[in-house]
Amino acid sequence: MMPGPLPRVSVVIPVFNAAETLADTVASVQSQSLQDWEMLLVDDGSTDGRAAIMAAVAAADPRIRCFATAGQQGAGPARNVAITAARGRFIAFLDADDQWHPRKLDLQLSAMQAAGLPFSCTAYLRVDAARGLRHVVGVPIHASRADLLKTNTVACSTAIYDRAHFGPRSMPPLRRRQDFALWLELLRDTPSVLGLPLVLLTYRAHDGSLSAHKGQAA
């Protein structure tokens, strides 16, 4: 345990070969209007220059801690390393090539408190730079477990859950869609996930991402 008061939010960021985008991702958290957070960066067997970036941002900001998996294990196990080490009440997910909008945490946590719901997500902007495509992906205000079994509307980098309600929760040991499996488990213990119709994330789509291959994911 680190000394000092516990942070309100633990930001979980798995890192794999993200040297080109990681600094911008970290900066998007540091620019949040709500500053009561800790960041947990987990290197998942990267082979690029991410180590120097991780060391630099952690040295410059005491709220940032760095971890590593034993070789490349995948995003789910990397996230679980961070979840285990997290000290915050709320777990918020962010991938190392995505960026939060400045009021993401503030607006989302306020909405969760007002609605009395311990699990939430938001709309987001999907950017495919290689194809020159940009479009907004919306979310329903409420989605039950049955709704998600039809269509997963929770993008991982928008999701937040409350450990005061759910207790310790980690992602199942799956190669793909570990986040979706966790959402389904959370929705056994709350009636719905709250969806904010606000674009609070920029999601960068690319062919190398696991989510890019829809057929294999299915």
mmCIF file of C-alpha atoms in Angstrom:
data_model
loop_
_atom_site.group_PDB
_atom_site.id
_atom_site.type_symbol
_atom_site.label_atom_id
_atom_site.label_comp_id
_atom_site.label_asym_id
_atom_site.label_seq_id
_atom_site.Cartn_x
_atom_site.Cartn_y
_atom_site.Cartn_z
ATOM 1 C CA MET A 1 0.000 0.000 0.000
ATOM 2 C CA MET A 2 1.174 3.491 -0.782
ATOM 3 C CA PRO A 3 0.992 6.199 1.925
ATOM 4 C CA GLY A 4 -1.547 8.996 1.834
ATOM 5 C CA PRO A 5 -5.305 9.091 1.201
ATOM 6 C CA LEU A 6 -6.846 6.582 -1.160
ATOM 7 C CA PRO A 7 -7.685 7.844 -4.656
ATOM 8 C CA ARG A 8 -11.303 7.922 -5.718
ATOM 9 C CA VAL A 9 -10.668 6.360 -9.135
ATOM 10 C CA SER A 10 -8.153 3.748 -10.285
ATOM 11 C CA VAL A 11 -7.463 4.065 -14.011
ATOM 12 C CA VAL A 12 -6.468 0.706 -15.527
ATOM 13 C CA ILE A 13 -4.320 0.908 -18.686
ATOM 14 C CA PRO A 14 -2.841 -2.207 -20.339
ATOM 15 C CA VAL A 15 0.130 -1.341 -22.563
ATOM 16 C CA PHE A 16 1.297 -3.339 -25.571
ATOM 17 C CA ASN A 17 3.476 -1.695 -28.219
ATOM 18 C CA ALA A 18 1.811 1.661 -27.675
ATOM 19 C CA ALA A 19 4.844 3.944 -27.790
ATOM 20 C CA GLU A 20 3.215 6.186 -30.414
ATOM 21 C CA THR A 21 0.000 6.814 -28.475
ATOM 22 C CA LEU A 22 0.727 6.238 -24.780
ATOM 23 C CA ALA A 23 1.867 9.777 -23.947
ATOM 24 C CA ASP A 24 -1.371 11.227 -25.371
ATOM 25 C CA THR A 25 -3.445 8.648 -23.491
ATOM 26 C CA VAL A 26 -1.744 9.478 -20.197
ATOM 27 C CA ALA A 27 -2.122 13.208 -20.855
ATOM 28 C CA SER A 28 -5.872 12.760 -21.410
ATOM 29 C CA VAL A 29 -6.152 11.433 -17.839
ATOM 30 C CA GLN A 30 -3.904 14.115 -16.404
ATOM 31 C CA SER A 31 -6.101 16.803 -17.974
ATOM 32 C CA GLN A 32 -9.277 15.524 -16.279
ATOM 33 C CA SER A 33 -11.373 18.068 -14.389
ATOM 34 C CA LEU A 34 -11.582 15.452 -11.609
ATOM 35 C CA GLN A 35 -8.035 14.951 -10.361
ATOM 36 C CA ASP A 36 -8.632 12.418 -7.578
ATOM 37 C CA TRP A 37 -7.264 9.364 -9.390
ATOM 38 C CA GLU A 38 -4.375 6.953 -9.643
ATOM 39 C CA MET A 39 -3.134 5.419 -12.893
ATOM 40 C CA LEU A 40 -1.898 1.857 -13.218
ATOM 41 C CA LEU A 41 0.111 1.135 -16.366
ATOM 42 C CA VAL A 42 0.745 -2.549 -17.092
ATOM 43 C CA ASP A 43 3.270 -3.498 -19.765
ATOM 44 C CA ASP A 44 2.154 -6.703 -21.463
ATOM 45 C CA GLY A 45 5.381 -7.866 -23.103
ATOM 46 C CA SER A 46 5.845 -4.865 -25.397
ATOM 47 C CA THR A 47 8.765 -4.793 -27.835
ATOM 48 C CA ASP A 48 8.778 -1.088 -28.722
ATOM 49 C CA GLY A 49 9.933 1.994 -26.802
ATOM 50 C CA ARG A 50 7.090 2.098 -24.315
ATOM 51 C CA ALA A 51 9.400 1.405 -21.305
ATOM 52 C CA ALA A 52 11.039 4.827 -21.471
ATOM 53 C CA ILE A 53 7.649 6.542 -21.772
ATOM 54 C CA MET A 54 6.205 4.621 -18.824
ATOM 55 C CA ALA A 55 9.247 5.423 -16.671
ATOM 56 C CA ALA A 56 9.141 9.100 -17.625
ATOM 57 C CA VAL A 57 5.453 9.651 -16.897
ATOM 58 C CA ALA A 58 5.660 7.750 -13.600
ATOM 59 C CA ALA A 59 8.694 9.777 -12.508
ATOM 60 C CA ALA A 60 6.879 13.020 -13.286
ATOM 61 C CA ASP A 61 3.550 12.143 -11.601
ATOM 62 C CA PRO A 62 3.390 10.228 -8.277
ATOM 63 C CA ARG A 63 -0.172 9.142 -9.036
ATOM 64 C CA ILE A 64 1.150 6.840 -11.779
ATOM 65 C CA ARG A 65 2.408 3.331 -11.000
ATOM 66 C CA CYS A 66 3.947 0.859 -13.453
ATOM 67 C CA PHE A 67 3.643 -2.923 -13.570
ATOM 68 C CA ALA A 68 4.412 -5.726 -16.024
ATOM 69 C CA THR A 69 3.068 -9.155 -16.882
ATOM 70 C CA ALA A 70 5.342 -12.191 -17.240
ATOM 71 C CA GLY A 71 5.594 -12.043 -21.020
ATOM 72 C CA GLN A 72 2.717 -11.239 -23.349
ATOM 73 C CA GLN A 73 -0.485 -12.546 -21.768
ATOM 74 C CA GLY A 74 -3.151 -10.348 -23.353
ATOM 75 C CA ALA A 75 -5.186 -7.322 -22.341
ATOM 76 C CA GLY A 76 -7.375 -9.175 -19.824
ATOM 77 C CA PRO A 77 -4.554 -10.527 -17.638
ATOM 78 C CA ALA A 78 -2.762 -7.164 -17.888
ATOM 79 C CA ARG A 79 -5.891 -5.375 -16.680
ATOM 80 C CA ASN A 80 -6.211 -7.876 -13.843
ATOM 81 C CA VAL A 81 -2.702 -7.030 -12.611
ATOM 82 C CA ALA A 82 -3.829 -3.421 -12.305
ATOM 83 C CA ILE A 83 -7.188 -4.293 -10.727
ATOM 84 C CA THR A 84 -5.419 -6.342 -8.056
ATOM 85 C CA ALA A 85 -3.109 -3.430 -7.219
ATOM 86 C CA ALA A 86 -5.836 -0.751 -7.434
ATOM 87 C CA ARG A 87 -6.669 1.305 -4.350
ATOM 88 C CA GLY A 88 -9.587 3.385 -5.642
ATOM 89 C CA ARG A 89 -13.277 2.843 -5.057
ATOM 90 C CA PHE A 90 -14.053 3.117 -8.774
ATOM 91 C CA ILE A 91 -12.318 1.086 -11.485
ATOM 92 C CA ALA A 92 -12.112 2.903 -14.824
ATOM 93 C CA PHE A 93 -10.715 1.289 -17.954
ATOM 94 C CA LEU A 94 -8.704 2.987 -20.676
ATOM 95 C CA ASP A 95 -6.691 1.443 -23.512
ATOM 96 C CA ALA A 96 -3.279 2.825 -24.376
ATOM 97 C CA ASP A 97 -4.341 4.086 -27.816
ATOM 98 C CA ASP A 98 -7.542 5.859 -26.707
ATOM 99 C CA GLN A 99 -8.115 9.293 -25.145
ATOM 100 C CA TRP A 100 -10.615 10.541 -22.601
ATOM 101 C CA HIS A 101 -12.288 13.904 -22.988
ATOM 102 C CA PRO A 102 -11.450 16.359 -20.160
ATOM 103 C CA ARG A 103 -14.677 16.004 -18.125
ATOM 104 C CA LYS A 104 -15.086 12.259 -18.570
ATOM 105 C CA LEU A 105 -14.594 11.186 -14.967
ATOM 106 C CA ASP A 106 -16.419 14.147 -13.472
ATOM 107 C CA LEU A 107 -19.548 13.797 -15.597
ATOM 108 C CA GLN A 108 -19.680 10.016 -15.481
ATOM 109 C CA LEU A 109 -19.296 9.645 -11.725
ATOM 110 C CA SER A 110 -21.845 12.397 -11.124
ATOM 111 C CA ALA A 111 -24.329 10.601 -13.376
ATOM 112 C CA MET A 112 -23.735 7.300 -11.560
ATOM 113 C CA GLN A 113 -24.396 8.953 -8.218
ATOM 114 C CA ALA A 114 -27.562 10.659 -9.467
ATOM 115 C CA ALA A 115 -28.916 7.422 -10.981
ATOM 116 C CA GLY A 116 -27.865 5.224 -8.081
ATOM 117 C CA LEU A 117 -26.177 2.750 -10.423
ATOM 118 C CA PRO A 118 -22.725 1.211 -9.871
ATOM 119 C CA PHE A 119 -21.822 0.477 -13.507
ATOM 120 C CA SER A 120 -21.736 2.911 -16.423
ATOM 121 C CA CYS A 121 -20.414 3.645 -19.899
ATOM 122 C CA THR A 122 -20.576 6.516 -22.389
ATOM 123 C CA ALA A 123 -20.903 7.297 -26.065
ATOM 124 C CA TYR A 124 -17.640 7.746 -27.964
ATOM 125 C CA LEU A 125 -16.044 8.956 -31.172
ATOM 126 C CA ARG A 126 -14.627 6.136 -33.301
ATOM 127 C CA VAL A 127 -11.708 7.257 -35.466
ATOM 128 C CA ASP A 128 -10.225 5.095 -38.221
ATOM 129 C CA ALA A 129 -7.328 7.229 -39.424
ATOM 130 C CA ALA A 130 -6.178 4.724 -42.050
ATOM 131 C CA ARG A 131 -9.543 4.917 -43.801
ATOM 132 C CA GLY A 132 -10.286 8.528 -42.987
ATOM 133 C CA LEU A 133 -13.453 7.621 -41.092
ATOM 134 C CA ARG A 134 -14.944 9.254 -37.994
ATOM 135 C CA HIS A 135 -18.343 8.578 -36.448
ATOM 136 C CA VAL A 136 -20.073 8.764 -33.077
ATOM 137 C CA VAL A 137 -21.181 5.527 -31.424
ATOM 138 C CA GLY A 138 -24.103 6.071 -29.078
ATOM 139 C CA VAL A 139 -25.328 4.079 -26.083
ATOM 140 C CA PRO A 140 -28.762 3.321 -24.613
ATOM 141 C CA ILE A 141 -29.549 5.087 -21.339
ATOM 142 C CA HIS A 142 -30.089 1.713 -19.674
ATOM 143 C CA ALA A 143 -29.020 -1.753 -20.861
ATOM 144 C CA SER A 144 -29.747 -4.970 -18.984
ATOM 145 C CA ARG A 145 -27.807 -8.215 -19.120
ATOM 146 C CA ALA A 146 -30.324 -9.532 -21.649
ATOM 147 C CA ASP A 147 -29.759 -6.423 -23.774
ATOM 148 C CA LEU A 148 -25.992 -6.917 -23.761
ATOM 149 C CA LEU A 149 -26.370 -10.554 -24.753
ATOM 150 C CA LYS A 150 -27.973 -9.224 -27.937
ATOM 151 C CA THR A 151 -25.554 -6.326 -28.512
ATOM 152 C CA ASN A 152 -22.591 -5.273 -26.399
ATOM 153 C CA THR A 153 -22.958 -1.497 -26.085
ATOM 154 C CA VAL A 154 -20.213 -1.015 -23.465
ATOM 155 C CA ALA A 155 -16.893 0.088 -24.954
ATOM 156 C CA CYS A 156 -14.108 -0.893 -22.562
ATOM 157 C CA SER A 157 -12.392 2.512 -22.463
ATOM 158 C CA THR A 158 -15.681 4.140 -21.394
ATOM 159 C CA ALA A 159 -16.562 1.703 -18.588
ATOM 160 C CA ILE A 160 -16.478 2.413 -14.849
ATOM 161 C CA TYR A 161 -17.659 0.181 -12.017
ATOM 162 C CA ASP A 162 -17.991 0.744 -8.264
ATOM 163 C CA ARG A 163 -16.093 -1.694 -6.054
ATOM 164 C CA ALA A 164 -18.069 -0.567 -3.036
ATOM 165 C CA HIS A 165 -21.050 -2.291 -4.669
ATOM 166 C CA PHE A 166 -19.466 -5.223 -6.517
ATOM 167 C CA GLY A 167 -16.439 -6.006 -4.392
ATOM 168 C CA PRO A 168 -13.297 -7.433 -6.037
ATOM 169 C CA ARG A 169 -13.973 -8.222 -9.695
ATOM 170 C CA SER A 170 -11.501 -9.167 -12.412
ATOM 171 C CA MET A 171 -11.725 -10.176 -16.051
ATOM 172 C CA PRO A 172 -12.219 -13.864 -16.915
ATOM 173 C CA PRO A 173 -9.194 -15.690 -18.435
ATOM 174 C CA LEU A 174 -10.270 -15.412 -22.060
ATOM 175 C CA ARG A 175 -8.153 -14.412 -25.063
ATOM 176 C CA ARG A 176 -10.864 -12.179 -26.508
ATOM 177 C CA ARG A 177 -13.832 -10.258 -25.140
ATOM 178 C CA GLN A 178 -12.693 -10.510 -21.528
ATOM 179 C CA ASP A 179 -14.295 -7.113 -20.961
ATOM 180 C CA PHE A 180 -17.653 -8.283 -22.319
ATOM 181 C CA ALA A 181 -17.557 -11.318 -20.021
ATOM 182 C CA LEU A 182 -16.925 -9.027 -17.048
ATOM 183 C CA TRP A 183 -19.825 -6.762 -18.010
ATOM 184 C CA LEU A 184 -22.140 -9.790 -18.056
ATOM 185 C CA GLU A 185 -20.954 -10.812 -14.595
ATOM 186 C CA LEU A 186 -21.457 -7.309 -13.209
ATOM 187 C CA LEU A 187 -24.985 -7.267 -14.607
ATOM 188 C CA ARG A 188 -25.894 -10.255 -12.468
ATOM 189 C CA ASP A 189 -25.613 -7.890 -9.503
ATOM 190 C CA THR A 190 -27.169 -4.693 -10.843
ATOM 191 C CA PRO A 191 -30.276 -4.278 -13.022
ATOM 192 C CA SER A 192 -28.613 -2.283 -15.795
ATOM 193 C CA VAL A 193 -25.577 -0.409 -16.996
ATOM 194 C CA LEU A 194 -26.066 3.342 -17.159
ATOM 195 C CA GLY A 195 -25.238 4.826 -20.555
ATOM 196 C CA LEU A 196 -24.319 8.511 -20.847
ATOM 197 C CA PRO A 197 -25.269 9.915 -24.282
ATOM 198 C CA LEU A 198 -22.164 12.111 -24.182
ATOM 199 C CA VAL A 199 -19.077 11.625 -26.334
ATOM 200 C CA LEU A 200 -16.404 11.334 -23.641
ATOM 201 C CA LEU A 201 -13.858 9.119 -25.418
ATOM 202 C CA THR A 202 -11.965 9.072 -28.687
ATOM 203 C CA TYR A 203 -11.458 5.463 -29.717
ATOM 204 C CA ARG A 204 -8.730 4.767 -32.249
ATOM 205 C CA ALA A 205 -9.558 1.839 -34.503
ATOM 206 C CA HIS A 206 -6.728 0.004 -36.203
ATOM 207 C CA ASP A 207 -6.194 -3.360 -37.881
ATOM 208 C CA GLY A 208 -3.820 -4.557 -35.183
ATOM 209 C CA SER A 209 -6.328 -4.338 -32.363
ATOM 210 C CA LEU A 210 -8.056 -7.490 -31.106
ATOM 211 C CA SER A 211 -11.443 -5.843 -31.591
ATOM 212 C CA ALA A 212 -10.720 -5.161 -35.254
ATOM 213 C CA HIS A 213 -11.276 -8.805 -36.230
ATOM 214 C CA LYS A 214 -15.008 -9.185 -35.721
ATOM 215 C CA GLY A 215 -15.269 -12.719 -37.147
ATOM 216 C CA GLN A 216 -12.572 -14.117 -34.879
ATOM 217 C CA ALA A 217 -14.047 -12.254 -31.906
ATOM 218 C CA ALA A 218 -17.478 -13.774 -32.536
#
